[in-house]
Amino acid sequence: MSLSAMAGSRQKLSSVLGRAVSPWRAEGVSGRGLALGGSGGHLVRPRTGPSVVQTYSTATVSSTSPAEDHSQARPFSDIPSPPSVPFFGNLFHLWREGLLSKDKIKKNHILMFSNMFNQYGPIFRWKMLNVEMVCIKDPVAVQELFKKEGKYPARIDIKPWRRYREISGKATGVFLSDGKEWQKTRTIMARPMLRPKHVSTYVRNLDMVSSDMSERLRVLQARADGIEVPDISDELFKWALESICTILFNERMGYLQDNIPQNAQDFIQAMHTIFLTTNALLVPDADVHRFLRTKPWRQSMEAWDTVFRVGEQVMDRQLQEALEREERGEEDEDQPNFLAFISSTGRLSKDEIYSNTIELMGAAIDTTSTTLLWTLYELSRRPELQDRLHQEVTQVIGQDKVMTWDDLKDLHLLKAVIKESLRMYPVAPAISRVLQEDTVIMGYKLPAKTCVAAQVYAMGRDPHLFPDPDQFKPERWLRTGEAHDDINPYSSLPFGFGPRSCIGRRVAEVELQLFLAKMSQQFVVSQVEPEEVSSVAQPILMPETPLHLRFVDRK
């Protein structure tokens, strides 16, 4: 995933969102439901009627006409807010709470926002210098926000990433583009990334990647005297990169071998650096860091150089090989090549192809792998749940069988496990939209160009929305059983919603399902030493300390 000066308020808003929103939210098209792809009918389906809306707020979105809403709504200034001082806004609040250091921000800003919801209610204003953002965690208000996002939904700008594009002359991909340009690119990329007909063709190759990863886990642990798989997070990064490259290029890249190419290791490390420096560059503003040439600025720019250098080298080789295969008549239509497909449309320049493909490569490393890491952590603490997963996978798929798209449809408990992991540990703690018109939300008037952030993490940990929110309970997502919860679909949006939802959603779901099914067939995962692990925003939600996991072979 790679992810240019924007005018007006979007440019000004970028410095504050680092406390509330992950810098990566891939774009896509909205699906019929938010249940994981390929559901066989046993997972909770989203419902949109008012009879199923759960909300505890006293000021909900009005159902009357817009004119009546505005005539009865309270002014923007009445929205609750932490103590503020002229010009600096809530910076004083951060200073008073000791949260202005880089480490404090990434560790505590999620809890800070959750605490402010407890203090001020399900909507509050947050001001930093001359920028204001409205934070919400009421599902009804979130639904209204997406209803008002317009034909070309706009999100908060990630200024350091856009500044790199301006300086280097690189094209903007689907993540950073807006308006008609964004719509054109999203339409082209949606077909191979979101349509089930196309995604189903990736299963065979991804199943082989998962099989190879299972064998690698076995070998690595044996080398470590059976104690644990060393550097499990780094191994999952390699698995994620191998998986997405298999889809993008229809070719195995060899990233699960002992000695992976140096350029692959450079790419992985560069993406880590980009994520790790983003929060720092948003405080107080990316342009300040650029002017002073701070260390985070230099590190970020060098990392982007590496990402594009490596990505373009890989794609140049792949495009040349695709051309040669086409000339020899060796293209396999049953195994579509994403890169070849978007190139064949003739609607994207070479630079745009580079940017969009690099975005997908980068996204897979830290996002899919981090979700898998959190899921393995929770499973390692619940052997009885692993036994139930093993039973389901064995019953649906059997042993030593290549999994198919149809097999995945019947793995209901496994999908519920993934949904529960995403509820507790969403990759992006929040989702932002910049209002296209004056809007009334929760009884307050919000003018056009206001940035509104739906706090996904806070909703997922809210006891009014999810009973026992700090308990890992996959059963809440199943339609049957005593533990089933009546869940409002807008209370858990790990992939976003609407036209700018995650374009890699279906692919990520399939990758996670295949890996966890394979793992459940072959291993019992456990912690080397039982421990509670906290999360930090870097800016995606990561474990604060390394995980030490052991994979015990069921055979």
Coordinates of C-alpha atoms in Angstrom, one line a residue:
M1 CA 0.0 0.0 0.0
S2 CA 1.5 3.3 -0.7
L3 CA -0.4 5.2 -0.1
S4 CA 0.1 17.2 -3.1
A5 CA -1.3 20.1 -1.2
M6 CA -5.0 19.8 -0.5
A7 CA -6.9 23.0 -0.3
G8 CA -9.0 24.4 2.5
S9 CA -10.0 22.6 5.6
R10 CA -8.8 19.2 4.6
Q11 CA -5.3 20.4 4.5
K12 CA -5.7 22.0 8.0
L13 CA -7.3 18.9 9.5
S14 CA -4.4 16.5 8.9
S15 CA -2.5 17.3 12.1
V16 CA -5.2 16.3 14.5
L17 CA -6.3 13.0 13.1
G18 CA -3.1 11.2 14.0
R19 CA -4.6 10.9 17.5
A20 CA -7.8 9.4 16.3
V21 CA -7.5 7.7 12.9
S22 CA -5.2 5.2 11.3
P23 CA -3.4 6.6 8.3
W24 CA -4.3 3.6 6.2
R25 CA -7.8 2.9 5.1
A26 CA -8.0 1.3 1.7
E27 CA -10.9 2.2 -0.5
G28 CA -13.5 0.0 -2.1
V29 CA -17.2 -0.5 -2.6
S30 CA -19.8 -1.3 -0.1
G31 CA -21.0 -4.9 0.2
R32 CA -24.5 -6.0 1.1
G33 CA -23.5 -6.8 4.6
L34 CA -20.6 -6.5 7.0
A35 CA -20.5 -10.2 7.8
L36 CA -17.3 -11.7 6.6
G37 CA -17.2 -12.8 3.0
G38 CA -18.8 -16.0 1.9
S39 CA -21.1 -16.4 4.9
G40 CA -23.2 -19.4 4.8
G41 CA -26.0 -17.7 6.7
H42 CA -25.1 -18.4 10.3
L43 CA -23.3 -15.1 11.1
V44 CA -25.1 -12.1 12.2
R45 CA -26.2 -10.0 9.2
P46 CA -26.4 -6.2 9.3
R47 CA -29.9 -4.8 9.6
T48 CA -30.8 -1.3 8.9
G49 CA -34.3 -0.8 10.1
P50 CA -34.9 1.3 13.1
S51 CA -36.2 -1.6 15.1
V52 CA -32.7 -3.1 15.5
V53 CA -30.8 0.1 16.3
Q54 CA -29.1 0.0 19.6
T55 CA -28.3 3.4 21.0
Y56 CA -27.9 4.8 24.5
S57 CA -27.6 8.4 23.6
T58 CA -30.3 10.9 24.5
A59 CA -29.7 13.1 21.4
T60 CA -30.1 10.8 18.4
V61 CA -30.2 11.6 14.7
S62 CA -33.5 13.1 13.8
S63 CA -35.7 11.3 11.3
T64 CA -37.4 14.5 10.2
S65 CA -36.6 16.4 7.0
P66 CA -33.3 18.3 6.7
A67 CA -35.0 21.6 7.0
E68 CA -36.8 20.6 10.2
D69 CA -33.5 19.2 11.6
H70 CA -31.7 22.4 11.0
S71 CA -34.4 24.5 12.5
Q72 CA -34.5 22.5 15.7
A73 CA -30.8 21.6 16.0
R74 CA -28.4 23.1 18.5
P75 CA -25.4 25.1 17.3
F76 CA -22.0 23.5 16.7
S77 CA -20.5 25.4 19.7
D78 CA -22.9 23.5 22.0
I79 CA -21.2 20.2 21.3
P80 CA -19.4 19.1 24.5
S81 CA -15.6 19.6 24.5
P82 CA -12.7 19.2 26.9
P83 CA -11.2 22.4 28.3
S84 CA -9.8 24.6 25.6
V85 CA -7.7 27.7 25.4
P86 CA -7.6 30.3 22.6
F87 CA -5.6 29.2 19.5
F88 CA -4.1 26.1 21.2
G89 CA -7.4 24.4 21.7
N90 CA -7.0 21.1 23.5
L91 CA -3.2 21.0 23.3
F92 CA -3.3 22.2 26.9
H93 CA -5.4 19.1 27.8
L94 CA -2.7 16.9 26.2
W95 CA 0.0 18.6 28.1
R96 CA -1.8 18.4 31.4
E97 CA -2.3 14.7 30.9
G98 CA 1.3 14.2 30.0
L99 CA 0.4 12.9 26.5
L100 CA 2.5 15.1 24.2
S101 CA 5.4 12.8 23.8
K102 CA 5.5 10.5 20.8
D103 CA 5.4 7.3 23.0
K104 CA 2.6 8.6 25.1
I105 CA 0.5 9.6 22.1
K106 CA 0.7 6.2 20.5
K107 CA 0.2 4.3 23.7
N108 CA -2.6 6.4 25.4
H109 CA -4.5 8.3 22.8
I110 CA -7.0 5.5 22.2
L111 CA -7.8 5.3 25.9
M112 CA -7.9 9.1 26.1
F113 CA -10.6 9.3 23.5
S114 CA -12.6 6.5 25.3
N115 CA -12.3 8.4 28.6
M116 CA -13.6 11.5 26.9
F117 CA -16.6 9.7 25.7
N118 CA -17.2 8.5 29.3
Q119 CA -17.0 12.1 30.4
Y120 CA -18.7 14.1 27.7
G121 CA -21.1 11.5 26.1
P122 CA -21.3 9.9 22.6
I123 CA -20.3 13.1 20.8
F124 CA -17.7 15.7 21.6
R125 CA -15.5 18.3 19.8
W126 CA -11.7 18.0 19.7
K127 CA -9.7 21.1 18.8
M128 CA -6.0 21.3 18.0
L129 CA -4.7 24.8 17.1
N130 CA -7.1 26.0 14.3
V131 CA -8.5 22.6 13.5
E132 CA -11.6 21.0 14.9
M133 CA -12.9 17.5 14.7
V134 CA -16.1 15.9 16.0
C135 CA -15.8 12.4 17.5
I136 CA -18.9 10.1 17.7
K137 CA -19.5 6.6 18.9
D138 CA -23.3 6.3 18.6
P139 CA -24.2 3.7 15.8
V140 CA -27.2 5.8 14.8
A141 CA -25.0 8.8 14.3
V142 CA -22.4 6.7 12.4
Q143 CA -25.1 5.5 10.1
E144 CA -26.2 9.1 9.4
L145 CA -22.6 10.1 8.8
F146 CA -22.3 7.6 6.0
K147 CA -25.6 8.5 4.5
K148 CA -24.4 12.0 4.1
E149 CA -20.9 11.2 2.6
G150 CA -22.0 12.1 -0.9
K151 CA -21.0 10.8 -4.3
Y152 CA -17.3 11.3 -3.7
P153 CA -16.6 10.6 0.0
A154 CA -13.8 12.7 1.4
R155 CA -11.6 11.6 4.3
I156 CA -9.0 13.4 6.4
D157 CA -5.9 14.0 4.5
I158 CA -2.7 12.2 5.6
K159 CA -0.4 15.2 4.9
P160 CA 3.0 13.5 5.3
W161 CA 2.1 10.8 2.8
R162 CA 0.7 13.4 0.3
R163 CA 3.8 15.6 0.8
Y164 CA 6.0 12.7 -0.4
R165 CA 3.9 12.5 -3.6
E166 CA 4.4 16.2 -4.2
I167 CA 8.1 16.2 -3.6
S168 CA 8.8 13.0 -5.6
G169 CA 6.4 13.5 -8.4
K170 CA 4.7 10.2 -7.8
A171 CA 1.1 9.6 -8.7
T172 CA -1.6 9.3 -6.0
G173 CA -3.3 6.0 -5.8
V174 CA -6.8 5.1 -4.7
F175 CA -6.1 5.8 -1.1
L176 CA -5.0 9.5 -1.5
S177 CA -7.0 10.5 -4.5
D178 CA -10.4 12.2 -4.4
G179 CA -13.4 13.1 -6.6
K180 CA -13.6 11.7 -10.1
E181 CA -10.0 10.5 -10.1
W182 CA -10.7 8.4 -7.0
Q183 CA -13.9 7.0 -8.5
K184 CA -12.2 6.0 -11.8
T185 CA -9.4 4.2 -10.0
R186 CA -11.7 2.5 -7.4
T187 CA -14.0 1.3 -10.2
I188 CA -11.1 -0.3 -12.0
M189 CA -9.6 -2.0 -8.9
A190 CA -12.9 -3.1 -7.4
R191 CA -13.5 -5.8 -10.1
P192 CA -10.5 -8.0 -9.3
M193 CA -10.4 -7.2 -5.6
L194 CA -14.1 -7.2 -4.4
R195 CA -16.2 -9.3 -6.8
P196 CA -16.6 -12.8 -5.3
K197 CA -16.3 -14.3 -8.8
H198 CA -12.8 -13.0 -9.0
V199 CA -11.8 -13.4 -5.4
S200 CA -12.8 -17.1 -5.4
T201 CA -10.1 -17.8 -8.1
Y202 CA -7.4 -16.7 -5.6
V203 CA -8.3 -19.5 -3.1
R204 CA -6.2 -22.2 -4.6
N205 CA -2.9 -20.3 -4.6
L206 CA -3.6 -18.7 -1.2
D207 CA -4.2 -22.2 0.2
M208 CA -0.8 -23.3 -1.0
V209 CA 0.7 -20.2 0.7
S210 CA -1.0 -21.1 4.0
S211 CA 0.2 -24.7 3.7
D212 CA 3.8 -23.5 3.1
M213 CA 3.4 -21.2 6.1
S214 CA 2.3 -24.0 8.3
E215 CA 5.3 -26.0 7.4
R216 CA 7.6 -23.0 8.0
L217 CA 6.1 -22.6 11.5
R218 CA 6.9 -26.2 12.2
V219 CA 10.5 -25.9 11.0
L220 CA 11.2 -22.6 12.8
Q221 CA 9.9 -23.9 16.1
A222 CA 12.0 -27.1 15.8
R223 CA 15.1 -25.0 15.2
A224 CA 14.2 -23.2 18.5
D225 CA 14.1 -26.5 20.4
G226 CA 10.4 -26.5 20.3
I227 CA 10.0 -23.5 22.6
E228 CA 8.4 -21.0 20.3
V229 CA 8.4 -19.6 16.8
P230 CA 10.9 -16.8 17.0
D231 CA 9.9 -13.4 15.7
I232 CA 6.3 -14.5 14.9
S233 CA 5.2 -11.0 13.9
D234 CA 8.0 -10.8 11.3
E235 CA 7.1 -14.2 9.9
L236 CA 3.5 -13.1 9.6
F237 CA 4.6 -10.0 7.7
K238 CA 6.4 -12.3 5.2
W239 CA 3.3 -14.5 4.9
A240 CA 1.1 -11.5 4.2
L241 CA 3.5 -10.1 1.6
E242 CA 3.8 -13.5 -0.1
S243 CA 0.0 -13.8 -0.1
I244 CA -0.8 -10.4 -1.6
C245 CA 2.0 -10.8 -4.3
T246 CA 0.5 -14.2 -5.3
I247 CA -2.8 -12.3 -6.0
L248 CA -1.2 -9.3 -7.6
F249 CA 1.2 -11.1 -9.9
N250 CA -0.1 -14.7 -9.9
E251 CA 3.4 -15.8 -9.0
R252 CA 5.1 -17.1 -5.8
M253 CA 7.8 -14.7 -4.7
G254 CA 9.7 -16.9 -2.3
Y255 CA 9.2 -14.8 0.8
L256 CA 8.6 -17.8 3.1
Q257 CA 12.1 -19.2 2.5
D258 CA 15.0 -18.8 4.9
N259 CA 16.9 -16.3 2.8
I260 CA 14.3 -13.9 1.3
P261 CA 15.5 -11.4 -1.3
Q262 CA 17.0 -8.3 0.3
N263 CA 14.6 -6.0 -1.5
A264 CA 11.6 -7.8 0.1
Q265 CA 13.2 -7.3 3.6
D266 CA 13.8 -3.6 2.7
F267 CA 10.2 -3.2 1.6
I268 CA 8.8 -4.7 4.9
Q269 CA 11.1 -2.6 7.0
A270 CA 10.3 0.6 5.0
M271 CA 6.5 0.1 5.5
H272 CA 7.1 -0.4 9.3
T273 CA 9.0 2.9 9.3
I274 CA 6.2 4.7 7.5
F275 CA 3.6 3.6 10.0
L276 CA 5.9 4.3 13.0
T277 CA 6.7 7.8 11.9
T278 CA 3.3 9.0 10.8
N279 CA 2.0 9.9 14.3
A280 CA 5.1 11.9 15.1
L281 CA 4.8 13.8 11.8
L282 CA 1.2 14.8 12.6
V283 CA 2.3 16.6 15.8
P284 CA 2.1 19.6 15.4
D285 CA 2.0 19.4 11.6
A286 CA 3.9 17.7 8.8
D287 CA 5.0 20.9 7.3
V288 CA 6.8 21.9 10.5
H289 CA 8.7 18.7 10.3
R290 CA 9.4 19.3 6.7
F291 CA 10.8 22.8 7.3
L292 CA 13.0 21.6 10.2
R293 CA 13.9 18.4 8.4
T294 CA 13.4 16.4 11.6
K295 CA 14.5 12.8 12.1
P296 CA 10.9 11.4 11.6
W297 CA 10.6 13.4 8.4
R298 CA 13.8 12.2 7.0
Q299 CA 13.1 8.6 8.0
S300 CA 9.6 8.7 6.4
M301 CA 10.8 10.2 3.1
E302 CA 13.7 7.6 2.9
A303 CA 11.2 4.8 3.6
W304 CA 8.8 6.0 0.9
D305 CA 11.8 6.1 -1.5
T306 CA 12.5 2.5 -0.7
V307 CA 8.9 1.4 -1.0
F308 CA 8.6 2.8 -4.5
R309 CA 12.1 1.7 -5.6
V310 CA 11.4 -1.9 -4.6
G311 CA 7.8 -1.9 -5.8
E312 CA 8.6 -0.5 -9.2
Q313 CA 11.4 -3.0 -9.7
V314 CA 9.0 -5.9 -8.9
M315 CA 6.3 -4.5 -11.2
D316 CA 8.6 -3.8 -14.1
R317 CA 9.7 -7.4 -14.0
Q318 CA 6.2 -8.7 -13.7
L319 CA 4.8 -6.5 -16.5
Q320 CA 7.6 -7.6 -18.8
E321 CA 7.0 -11.3 -17.9
A322 CA 3.2 -10.9 -18.4
L323 CA 3.9 -9.4 -21.9
E324 CA 6.1 -12.3 -22.8
R325 CA 3.5 -14.8 -21.6
E326 CA 0.8 -13.1 -23.6
E327 CA 3.0 -13.2 -26.7
R328 CA 3.5 -16.9 -26.2
G329 CA -0.2 -17.5 -25.5
E330 CA 0.4 -18.8 -22.0
E331 CA -2.0 -16.6 -20.0
D332 CA -4.2 -18.6 -17.6
E333 CA -7.6 -17.0 -17.6
D334 CA -8.7 -19.1 -14.6
Q335 CA -5.9 -17.5 -12.5
P336 CA -6.3 -13.7 -13.1
N337 CA -3.3 -11.5 -12.7
F338 CA -4.3 -8.3 -10.9
L339 CA -1.4 -6.3 -12.3
A340 CA -2.0 -7.5 -15.9
F341 CA -5.8 -6.8 -15.5
I342 CA -5.5 -3.1 -14.4
S343 CA -2.8 -2.6 -17.1
S344 CA -5.0 -4.0 -19.8
T345 CA -7.8 -1.5 -19.1
G346 CA -5.7 1.3 -20.6
R347 CA -7.3 3.7 -18.2
L348 CA -4.4 4.1 -15.8
S349 CA -0.9 5.5 -16.5
K350 CA 2.1 3.5 -15.6
D351 CA 2.7 5.8 -12.6
E352 CA -0.9 5.2 -11.4
I353 CA -0.4 1.5 -11.8
Y354 CA 2.7 1.7 -9.7
S355 CA 1.1 3.7 -6.9
N356 CA -2.1 1.6 -6.7
T357 CA -0.3 -1.7 -6.7
I358 CA 2.2 -0.6 -4.1
E359 CA -0.6 0.6 -1.8
L360 CA -2.1 -3.0 -1.9
M361 CA 1.3 -4.5 -1.2
G362 CA 2.0 -2.3 1.7
A363 CA -1.4 -2.6 3.2
A364 CA -1.2 -6.4 3.4
I365 CA 2.0 -6.3 5.4
D366 CA 0.9 -4.4 8.5
T367 CA -2.9 -4.7 8.4
T368 CA -3.7 -8.3 7.6
S369 CA -0.7 -9.7 9.5
T370 CA -1.6 -7.6 12.6
T371 CA -5.2 -8.8 12.6
L372 CA -3.9 -12.4 12.4
L373 CA -1.4 -11.7 15.2
W374 CA -4.2 -10.5 17.5
T375 CA -6.4 -13.5 16.6
L376 CA -3.6 -15.9 17.4
Y377 CA -3.0 -14.1 20.7
E378 CA -6.7 -14.6 21.8
L379 CA -6.8 -18.2 20.6
S380 CA -3.6 -19.0 22.5
R381 CA -5.5 -18.2 25.7
R382 CA -8.5 -20.4 24.8
P383 CA -7.6 -24.0 24.1
E384 CA -11.2 -25.0 24.3
L385 CA -12.1 -22.6 21.5
Q386 CA -9.3 -24.0 19.4
D387 CA -10.7 -27.5 19.9
R388 CA -14.1 -26.3 18.6
L389 CA -12.4 -24.7 15.6
H390 CA -10.5 -27.9 14.9
Q391 CA -13.8 -29.8 15.0
E392 CA -15.5 -27.4 12.6
V393 CA -12.6 -27.3 10.1
T394 CA -12.3 -31.1 10.2
Q395 CA -16.0 -31.6 9.7
V396 CA -16.2 -29.1 6.8
I397 CA -12.9 -29.7 5.1
G398 CA -11.3 -32.8 6.4
Q399 CA -7.5 -33.3 6.7
D400 CA -4.9 -32.6 4.0
K401 CA -7.4 -31.3 1.5
V402 CA -7.0 -28.2 -0.7
M403 CA -9.6 -25.8 0.5
T404 CA -12.1 -24.2 -1.9
W405 CA -14.3 -21.1 -1.9
D406 CA -17.3 -23.3 -1.1
D407 CA -15.6 -24.8 1.9
L408 CA -15.0 -21.3 3.4
K409 CA -18.8 -20.6 3.2
D410 CA -19.5 -23.1 6.0
L411 CA -16.8 -22.1 8.5
H412 CA -19.2 -20.1 10.7
L413 CA -17.3 -20.3 14.0
L414 CA -14.0 -19.4 12.3
K415 CA -15.5 -16.3 10.7
A416 CA -17.0 -15.3 14.1
V417 CA -13.5 -15.6 15.6
I418 CA -12.2 -13.2 13.0
K419 CA -15.1 -10.8 13.5
E420 CA -14.5 -10.8 17.3
S421 CA -10.8 -10.1 16.9
L422 CA -11.6 -7.2 14.6
R423 CA -14.1 -5.8 17.1
M424 CA -11.6 -5.8 19.9
Y425 CA -8.6 -4.9 17.8
P426 CA -9.6 -2.9 14.8
V427 CA -6.6 -2.1 12.6
A428 CA -7.9 1.5 12.4
P429 CA -9.1 2.9 15.7
A430 CA -11.4 5.4 13.8
I431 CA -12.9 6.2 10.4
S432 CA -13.1 9.8 9.2
R433 CA -15.3 11.7 6.8
V434 CA -15.2 15.3 5.8
L435 CA -18.8 16.5 5.5
Q436 CA -19.8 17.7 2.0
E437 CA -22.8 19.7 3.2
D438 CA -24.3 21.2 6.4
T439 CA -25.5 18.2 8.4
V440 CA -27.4 17.5 11.6
I441 CA -25.9 14.7 13.7
M442 CA -27.2 13.9 17.2
G443 CA -29.1 17.1 17.3
Y444 CA -26.2 19.4 16.5
K445 CA -25.6 21.5 13.4
L446 CA -22.3 20.5 11.7
P447 CA -21.2 22.8 8.9
A448 CA -19.8 21.5 5.6
K449 CA -16.1 20.7 5.7
T450 CA -16.3 19.5 9.3
C451 CA -14.2 16.4 9.9
V452 CA -16.2 13.7 11.8
A453 CA -14.4 10.7 13.2
A454 CA -16.4 7.5 14.0
Q455 CA -14.4 6.0 16.8
V456 CA -14.4 2.3 15.9
Y457 CA -12.3 1.1 18.8
A458 CA -14.4 3.0 21.4
M459 CA -17.6 1.5 20.0
G460 CA -16.2 -2.0 20.0
R461 CA -15.4 -1.7 23.7
D462 CA -18.7 -0.1 24.7
P463 CA -20.7 -2.2 27.1
H464 CA -23.9 -0.6 25.9
L465 CA -23.2 -2.0 22.4
F466 CA -21.4 -5.2 23.3
P467 CA -22.1 -6.9 26.6
D468 CA -18.8 -7.9 28.3
P469 CA -16.8 -5.9 25.7
D470 CA -13.4 -6.9 27.0
Q471 CA -14.2 -10.6 26.8
F472 CA -13.3 -12.5 23.6
K473 CA -16.7 -14.0 22.7
P474 CA -17.0 -15.2 19.1
E475 CA -20.4 -16.6 19.9
R476 CA -21.9 -13.1 19.9
W477 CA -21.6 -13.1 16.1
L478 CA -23.4 -16.4 15.6
R479 CA -27.1 -16.4 14.9
T480 CA -27.8 -19.4 17.3
G481 CA -26.8 -20.0 20.8
E482 CA -27.3 -18.4 24.2
A483 CA -24.4 -16.0 23.8
H484 CA -25.8 -14.4 20.6
D485 CA -25.9 -10.6 20.7
D486 CA -28.3 -8.4 18.8
I487 CA -25.6 -6.4 17.1
N488 CA -26.2 -3.1 15.3
P489 CA -24.1 -3.3 12.1
Y490 CA -22.8 0.3 12.5
S491 CA -21.3 -0.5 15.9
S492 CA -18.4 -2.5 14.4
L493 CA -16.9 -1.3 11.1
P494 CA -13.3 -2.7 10.9
F495 CA -13.3 -2.4 7.1
G496 CA -15.2 0.9 7.0
F497 CA -18.4 1.3 5.2
G498 CA -19.7 2.7 1.9
P499 CA -17.8 3.5 -1.3
R500 CA -14.5 4.2 0.6
S501 CA -14.6 1.1 2.6
C502 CA -11.6 -1.2 2.4
I503 CA -10.9 -2.4 -1.1
G504 CA -8.9 -5.3 0.2
R505 CA -11.6 -6.5 2.5
R506 CA -12.6 -9.7 0.7
V507 CA -9.0 -10.7 0.0
A508 CA -8.0 -10.1 3.6
E509 CA -10.9 -12.2 4.8
V510 CA -10.0 -15.1 2.6
E511 CA -6.3 -14.9 3.6
L512 CA -7.3 -14.9 7.3
Q513 CA -9.8 -17.7 6.9
L514 CA -7.4 -20.0 5.0
F515 CA -4.5 -19.5 7.4
L516 CA -6.6 -20.0 10.5
A517 CA -8.3 -23.1 9.0
K518 CA -4.9 -24.6 8.2
M519 CA -3.6 -23.7 11.6
S520 CA -6.6 -25.2 13.4
Q521 CA -6.2 -28.4 11.4
Q522 CA -2.6 -28.9 12.4
F523 CA -1.7 -27.0 15.6
V524 CA -2.7 -26.0 19.0
V525 CA -1.2 -22.5 19.7
S526 CA -0.3 -21.4 23.2
Q527 CA 1.7 -18.7 24.9
V528 CA 5.2 -19.6 26.1
E529 CA 4.4 -17.8 29.4
P530 CA 0.8 -16.6 30.1
E531 CA 0.7 -12.8 29.8
E532 CA -1.7 -10.0 29.1
V533 CA -0.7 -7.9 26.1
S534 CA -1.8 -4.2 25.7
S535 CA -2.2 -2.4 22.4
V536 CA -0.5 0.7 21.0
A537 CA -1.4 2.8 18.0
Q538 CA 1.6 3.1 15.6
P539 CA -0.8 4.3 14.2
I540 CA -2.5 1.0 13.4
L541 CA -3.4 -1.0 16.5
M542 CA -0.4 -3.2 17.4
P543 CA 0.6 -5.3 20.4
E544 CA 2.7 -3.2 22.7
T545 CA 5.2 -6.1 23.4
P546 CA 6.3 -9.0 21.3
L547 CA 4.2 -12.1 21.4
H548 CA 5.8 -15.4 22.3
L549 CA 3.7 -18.2 20.8
R550 CA 4.2 -22.0 20.6
F551 CA 2.6 -24.1 17.9
V552 CA 2.1 -27.7 19.1
D553 CA 1.5 -30.2 16.3
R554 CA -1.8 -32.0 16.7
K555 CA -0.3 -35.1 15.1

